[in-house]
mmCIF file of C-alpha atoms in Angstrom:
data_model
loop_
_atom_site.group_PDB
_atom_site.id
_atom_site.type_symbol
_atom_site.label_atom_id
_atom_site.label_comp_id
_atom_site.label_asym_id
_atom_site.label_seq_id
_atom_site.Cartn_x
_atom_site.Cartn_y
_atom_site.Cartn_z
ATOM 1 C CA GLY A 1 13.182 17.103 2.243
ATOM 2 C CA THR A 2 12.283 15.178 5.854
ATOM 3 C CA THR A 3 12.071 11.894 3.609
ATOM 4 C CA LEU A 4 15.401 12.449 2.074
ATOM 5 C CA ILE A 5 17.219 12.722 5.756
ATOM 6 C CA MET A 6 15.068 9.932 6.801
ATOM 7 C CA ALA A 7 16.834 7.919 4.228
ATOM 8 C CA ILE A 8 20.277 9.330 4.082
ATOM 9 C CA MET A 9 20.531 8.660 8.161
ATOM 10 C CA GLY A 10 19.044 5.347 7.839
ATOM 11 C CA CYS A 11 22.247 4.348 5.546
ATOM 12 C CA HIS A 12 24.521 5.353 8.767
ATOM 13 C CA PRO A 13 26.034 1.925 9.897
ATOM 14 C CA ARG A 14 25.203 2.924 13.610
ATOM 15 C CA ILE A 15 21.394 4.614 13.295
ATOM 16 C CA ALA A 16 18.287 2.750 12.518
ATOM 17 C CA VAL A 17 15.726 4.986 10.890
ATOM 18 C CA PRO A 18 12.107 2.907 9.869
ATOM 19 C CA GLU A 19 9.346 4.505 8.018
ATOM 20 C CA VAL A 20 7.147 7.136 9.466
ATOM 21 C CA THR A 21 5.085 6.259 12.569
ATOM 22 C CA TRP A 22 2.783 9.070 13.107
ATOM 23 C CA TYR A 23 2.904 8.032 16.834
ATOM 24 C CA TYR A 24 3.030 11.375 18.111
ATOM 25 C CA PRO A 25 0.158 12.992 15.835
ATOM 26 C CA ARG A 26 -2.066 9.945 16.459
ATOM 27 C CA PHE A 27 -1.809 9.142 19.961
ATOM 28 C CA LYS A 28 -0.562 11.977 21.978
ATOM 29 C CA PRO A 29 -3.743 13.751 21.927
ATOM 30 C CA TYR A 30 -5.854 10.589 22.751
ATOM 31 C CA LEU A 31 -3.707 9.093 25.494
ATOM 32 C CA HIS A 32 -6.343 9.881 28.093
ATOM 33 C CA THR A 33 -8.870 7.480 26.090
ATOM 34 C CA PHE A 34 -6.676 4.422 27.101
ATOM 35 C CA GLY A 35 -7.061 5.149 30.998
ATOM 36 C CA ASP A 36 -4.409 4.808 33.483
ATOM 37 C CA LEU A 37 -1.454 2.960 31.902
ATOM 38 C CA SER A 38 -0.441 1.830 35.178
ATOM 39 C CA ASN A 39 -3.126 -0.846 34.306
ATOM 40 C CA LYS A 40 -1.880 -3.501 32.585
ATOM 41 C CA ASP A 41 -4.981 -4.080 30.495
ATOM 42 C CA ASN A 42 -4.898 -0.685 29.385
ATOM 43 C CA PHE A 43 -1.163 -0.454 28.747
ATOM 44 C CA ARG A 44 -1.658 -3.712 26.659
ATOM 45 C CA THR A 45 -4.624 -1.990 24.655
ATOM 46 C CA LEU A 46 -2.414 1.115 23.673
ATOM 47 C CA ALA A 47 0.760 -1.333 22.921
ATOM 48 C CA LEU A 48 -1.532 -3.570 20.539
ATOM 49 C CA GLU A 49 -2.620 -0.274 18.821
ATOM 50 C CA MET A 50 0.915 1.138 18.494
ATOM 51 C CA VAL A 51 2.473 -2.481 17.510
ATOM 52 C CA HIS A 52 -0.095 -3.323 14.969
ATOM 53 C CA GLY A 53 -1.055 0.299 13.600
ATOM 54 C CA LEU A 54 2.256 0.867 11.518
ATOM 55 C CA ARG A 55 1.225 2.154 7.894
ATOM 56 C CA MET A 56 4.103 -0.228 6.878
ATOM 57 C CA PRO A 57 3.236 -3.233 9.063
ATOM 58 C CA TYR A 58 6.079 -3.976 11.442
ATOM 59 C CA TRP A 59 8.506 -2.141 9.160
ATOM 60 C CA ARG A 60 8.921 -5.376 7.315
ATOM 61 C CA MET A 61 10.559 -6.935 9.979
ATOM 62 C CA ASP A 62 10.411 -10.866 10.251
ATOM 63 C CA VAL A 63 8.039 -11.199 13.152
ATOM 64 C CA ASP A 64 5.150 -13.228 13.705
ATOM 65 C CA PRO A 65 2.299 -10.843 14.187
ATOM 66 C CA ASP A 66 0.426 -13.407 16.752
ATOM 67 C CA THR A 67 3.525 -12.807 19.159
ATOM 68 C CA PHE A 68 5.237 -9.784 18.309
ATOM 69 C CA ALA A 69 2.768 -7.133 20.514
ATOM 70 C CA ASP A 70 3.785 -9.419 23.384
ATOM 71 C CA GLU A 71 7.267 -9.128 22.835
ATOM 72 C CA ILE A 72 6.663 -5.278 22.418
ATOM 73 C CA VAL A 73 4.960 -5.160 25.605
ATOM 74 C CA GLU A 74 7.392 -7.179 27.719
ATOM 75 C CA ARG A 75 10.228 -4.977 26.319
ATOM 76 C CA ALA A 76 8.229 -1.585 27.125
ATOM 77 C CA ALA A 77 7.553 -2.737 30.659
ATOM 78 C CA GLU A 78 11.036 -3.061 31.254
ATOM 79 C CA ILE A 79 11.678 0.508 30.043
ATOM 80 C CA GLU A 80 8.664 2.210 31.662
ATOM 81 C CA GLN A 81 4.991 1.393 31.226
ATOM 82 C CA SER A 82 3.977 4.514 29.118
ATOM 83 C CA PHE A 83 3.411 5.752 25.815
ATOM 84 C CA ALA A 84 7.010 6.382 25.712
ATOM 85 C CA GLY A 85 7.990 2.988 26.723
ATOM 86 C CA VAL A 86 6.300 1.430 23.797
ATOM 87 C CA PHE A 87 7.588 4.000 21.561
ATOM 88 C CA ALA A 88 11.380 3.122 22.734
ATOM 89 C CA ALA A 89 10.416 -0.866 23.001
ATOM 90 C CA MET A 90 9.325 -0.472 19.050
ATOM 91 C CA PHE A 91 12.691 1.670 17.802
ATOM 92 C CA GLU A 92 14.993 -0.590 19.891
ATOM 93 C CA ARG A 93 13.492 -3.745 18.545
ATOM 94 C CA TYR A 94 14.035 -2.265 15.116
ATOM 95 C CA ALA A 95 17.458 -1.164 15.703
ATOM 96 C CA ALA A 96 18.035 -4.801 17.193
ATOM 97 C CA HIS A 97 16.765 -6.167 13.511
ATOM 98 C CA GLU A 98 19.059 -3.668 11.789
ATOM 99 C CA GLY A 99 22.090 -4.684 14.206
ATOM 100 C CA LYS A 100 22.533 -0.759 15.094
ATOM 101 C CA PRO A 101 22.807 0.733 18.425
ATOM 102 C CA ARG A 102 20.966 3.740 17.997
ATOM 103 C CA TRP A 103 17.578 4.730 16.367
ATOM 104 C CA GLY A 104 15.889 7.878 14.887
ATOM 105 C CA GLU A 105 12.281 8.469 13.816
ATOM 106 C CA LYS A 106 10.751 10.688 11.083
ATOM 107 C CA THR A 107 7.099 12.223 11.299
ATOM 108 C CA PRO A 108 6.877 15.579 9.581
ATOM 109 C CA TYR A 109 4.243 16.687 12.039
ATOM 110 C CA ASN A 110 6.401 15.970 15.219
ATOM 111 C CA ILE A 111 7.316 19.522 14.745
ATOM 112 C CA PHE A 112 3.941 20.427 16.680
ATOM 113 C CA TYR A 113 4.798 17.833 19.500
ATOM 114 C CA LEU A 114 8.415 18.957 20.403
ATOM 115 C CA ASP A 115 7.255 19.883 24.185
ATOM 116 C CA GLN A 116 5.798 16.168 24.314
ATOM 117 C CA ILE A 117 9.073 14.562 22.848
ATOM 118 C CA LEU A 118 11.295 16.157 25.112
ATOM 119 C CA GLU A 119 9.256 15.337 28.081
ATOM 120 C CA ASP A 120 9.384 11.648 27.141
ATOM 121 C CA PHE A 121 13.198 11.765 25.818
ATOM 122 C CA PRO A 122 15.209 14.821 27.232
ATOM 123 C CA ASN A 123 18.310 13.727 25.582
ATOM 124 C CA ALA A 124 16.974 13.590 22.154
ATOM 125 C CA GLN A 125 18.554 15.305 19.201
ATOM 126 C CA PHE A 126 16.417 17.287 16.680
ATOM 127 C CA VAL A 127 17.479 17.365 12.877
ATOM 128 C CA TYR A 128 15.302 20.291 11.153
ATOM 129 C CA ILE A 129 15.452 20.608 7.445
ATOM 130 C CA TYR A 130 13.583 23.436 6.072
ATOM 131 C CA ARG A 131 12.877 24.727 2.681
ATOM 132 C CA ASP A 132 11.905 27.726 0.727
ATOM 133 C CA GLY A 133 8.294 28.219 1.665
ATOM 134 C CA ARG A 134 7.132 28.751 -2.285
ATOM 135 C CA ASP A 135 8.729 25.231 -3.453
ATOM 136 C CA ALA A 136 7.517 23.585 -0.310
ATOM 137 C CA SER A 137 4.217 24.677 -0.927
ATOM 138 C CA ALA A 138 4.239 23.849 -5.150
ATOM 139 C CA GLU A 139 5.099 20.346 -3.898
ATOM 140 C CA PHE A 140 2.702 20.065 -1.313
ATOM 141 C CA LEU A 141 -0.039 21.109 -3.683
ATOM 142 C CA ASP A 142 1.270 18.457 -6.321
ATOM 143 C CA SER A 143 1.334 15.609 -3.604
ATOM 144 C CA ALA A 144 -1.503 12.819 -3.132
ATOM 145 C CA PHE A 145 -1.713 14.021 0.594
ATOM 146 C CA GLY A 146 -1.478 17.656 0.651
ATOM 147 C CA PRO A 147 -4.182 20.389 0.554
ATOM 148 C CA THR A 148 -5.627 21.719 -2.384
ATOM 149 C CA ASN A 149 -5.262 25.325 -2.511
ATOM 150 C CA ILE A 150 -2.153 27.734 -2.301
ATOM 151 C CA TYR A 151 -3.176 29.517 0.890
ATOM 152 C CA SER A 152 -3.704 26.351 3.254
ATOM 153 C CA ALA A 153 -0.101 24.809 1.688
ATOM 154 C CA ALA A 154 1.557 28.136 2.827
ATOM 155 C CA ARG A 155 -0.203 28.345 5.983
ATOM 156 C CA ILE A 156 0.644 24.782 6.706
ATOM 157 C CA TRP A 157 4.366 25.736 5.907
ATOM 158 C CA LYS A 158 4.267 28.619 8.008
ATOM 159 C CA ASP A 159 3.018 27.101 11.156
ATOM 160 C CA GLY A 160 5.802 24.566 10.756
ATOM 161 C CA GLN A 161 8.438 27.430 10.798
ATOM 162 C CA GLU A 162 6.856 28.984 13.758
ATOM 163 C CA ALA A 163 6.880 25.874 15.772
ATOM 164 C CA ALA A 164 10.596 25.338 15.119
ATOM 165 C CA LEU A 165 11.552 28.977 16.061
ATOM 166 C CA ALA A 166 10.437 28.559 19.445
ATOM 167 C CA PHE A 167 12.666 25.196 19.924
ATOM 168 C CA ARG A 168 15.553 26.723 17.718
ATOM 169 C CA LYS A 169 15.959 29.550 20.434
ATOM 170 C CA LYS A 170 15.226 27.481 23.356
ATOM 171 C CA LEU A 171 17.563 24.398 22.659
ATOM 172 C CA ASN A 172 21.565 24.305 22.521
ATOM 173 C CA ASN A 173 23.634 23.328 19.726
ATOM 174 C CA ASP A 174 23.893 19.814 21.051
ATOM 175 C CA GLN A 175 20.370 19.205 20.769
ATOM 176 C CA TRP A 176 19.107 21.041 17.724
ATOM 177 C CA PHE A 177 20.526 21.163 14.301
ATOM 178 C CA ASP A 178 19.100 22.866 11.257
ATOM 179 C CA ILE A 179 19.491 21.946 7.611
ATOM 180 C CA LYS A 180 18.794 24.240 4.685
ATOM 181 C CA TYR A 181 17.450 22.096 1.547
ATOM 182 C CA GLU A 182 18.873 24.699 -0.755
ATOM 183 C CA GLU A 183 22.289 24.272 0.626
ATOM 184 C CA LEU A 184 22.122 20.800 1.359
ATOM 185 C CA VAL A 185 21.607 19.590 -2.437
ATOM 186 C CA LEU A 186 24.388 21.801 -3.243
ATOM 187 C CA GLU A 187 27.167 20.855 -0.785
ATOM 188 C CA PRO A 188 25.600 17.344 0.667
ATOM 189 C CA VAL A 189 28.682 15.944 1.841
ATOM 190 C CA ASP A 190 29.587 19.185 3.937
ATOM 191 C CA HIS A 191 26.575 19.407 5.552
ATOM 192 C CA LEU A 192 26.162 15.362 6.414
ATOM 193 C CA GLN A 193 29.770 15.622 7.459
ATOM 194 C CA ARG A 194 28.372 18.392 10.153
ATOM 195 C CA LEU A 195 25.151 16.556 10.646
ATOM 196 C CA CYS A 196 27.275 13.533 11.645
ATOM 197 C CA SER A 197 29.507 15.784 14.058
ATOM 198 C CA TYR A 198 26.410 16.997 15.558
ATOM 199 C CA LEU A 199 25.276 13.090 16.161
ATOM 200 C CA GLY A 200 28.559 12.496 18.092
ATOM 201 C CA GLU A 201 29.134 9.970 14.836
ATOM 202 C CA ASP A 202 31.623 9.442 12.187
ATOM 203 C CA TYR A 203 30.736 10.620 8.545
ATOM 204 C CA THR A 204 30.645 7.689 5.925
ATOM 205 C CA ASP A 205 30.307 7.845 2.166
ATOM 206 C CA ASP A 206 27.592 5.311 2.719
ATOM 207 C CA LEU A 207 25.153 8.105 3.374
ATOM 208 C CA MET A 208 25.521 9.265 -0.101
ATOM 209 C CA ALA A 209 23.972 5.913 -1.555
ATOM 210 C CA PHE A 210 20.840 6.264 0.222
ATOM 211 C CA HIS A 211 19.076 6.208 -3.093
ATOM 212 C CA THR A 212 20.069 2.417 -3.588
ATOM 213 C CA THR A 213 18.537 1.476 -0.326
ATOM 214 C CA PRO A 214 15.338 -0.988 -0.442
ATOM 215 C CA THR A 215 13.316 2.213 1.426
ATOM 216 C CA ALA A 216 14.501 4.507 -1.338
ATOM 217 C CA LYS A 217 13.664 2.216 -4.275
ATOM 218 C CA ARG A 218 10.164 1.731 -2.553
ATOM 219 C CA ARG A 219 9.401 5.113 -2.126
ATOM 220 C CA GLY A 220 11.057 6.179 -5.392
ATOM 221 C CA ALA A 221 8.482 4.119 -6.989
ATOM 222 C CA THR A 222 5.821 6.368 -6.030
ATOM 223 C CA LYS A 223 4.548 9.641 -7.445
ATOM 224 C CA ASP A 224 5.253 11.750 -4.261
ATOM 225 C CA ASN A 225 8.983 10.507 -3.876
ATOM 226 C CA TRP A 226 10.239 9.654 -7.262
ATOM 227 C CA ALA A 227 13.178 11.520 -6.465
ATOM 228 C CA LEU A 228 14.490 9.589 -3.608
ATOM 229 C CA ALA A 229 15.533 6.749 -5.888
ATOM 230 C CA HIS A 230 18.155 9.196 -7.466
ATOM 231 C CA PRO A 231 21.219 10.999 -6.236
ATOM 232 C CA ILE A 232 20.960 14.311 -4.499
ATOM 233 C CA THR A 233 20.292 17.015 -6.959
ATOM 234 C CA ASP A 234 19.567 20.752 -7.233
ATOM 235 C CA ARG A 235 16.706 20.252 -9.545
ATOM 236 C CA HIS A 236 14.131 20.913 -7.524
ATOM 237 C CA VAL A 237 15.184 24.236 -6.201
ATOM 238 C CA ASP A 238 12.886 26.964 -7.281
ATOM 239 C CA ILE A 239 10.285 24.418 -8.932
ATOM 240 C CA TYR A 240 7.667 27.473 -7.960
ATOM 241 C CA ARG A 241 8.520 29.304 -10.876
ATOM 242 C CA GLU A 242 7.222 26.840 -13.313
ATOM 243 C CA GLN A 243 4.475 25.117 -10.832
ATOM 244 C CA LEU A 244 2.876 28.057 -9.203
ATOM 245 C CA SER A 245 0.799 30.913 -10.993
ATOM 246 C CA LEU A 246 1.714 34.308 -10.356
ATOM 247 C CA ARG A 247 -1.536 34.466 -8.525
ATOM 248 C CA ASP A 248 -0.549 31.888 -5.992
ATOM 249 C CA GLN A 249 3.203 33.252 -5.807
ATOM 250 C CA ASN A 250 1.720 36.408 -4.722
ATOM 251 C CA ILE A 251 -0.500 34.611 -1.988
#
């Protein structure tokens, strides 16, 4: 579901959404190891690791790897000499590459870093898609990166729901938007119109063509994301009935 929203919103003519970064899970717990970021050398070390450490190098932007880090360091320093400064500089650069004024980011485990994200970006708007835990666990077990037992799959799902619950109560409707997967796939246009309204953007039918984009086609060629290369469908609802044993369903 999160990858679906990433692909859909990346089709909006005003919003650039690149591939996942894992920046918060990968860097926030370990920022202290970089030392005082007001020190230019420490700051540059952090920026170099963030710039060159993307799973998809440079988000397929046409850049010179030898000079790109210097560009981001310079951009970040103008914003703020911090982790958030590098983060914003990277996404602003991608948005400029796409010719769009806004950017968004999807990393599944961001749900466990909402406090830090709000501290870095107080005006952030969150889009949270959630799904029946049985289907989510069934798909998680079948993925190339997920847990190997139903208890762990279900527990990870539960932890995410509990993390979201606290912020759903705390944030106003202008900063938090819920999407229920099972409802989205039945009435996608209605849900996407409401999502665009929440973001203060106009709805466009371009969003429904997400499966034709290079990101969707590239992801769609993989086992875990093959559905992304196809239009929205409800065929993935209640997959647990066939994929989970009765024992696993009970757990």
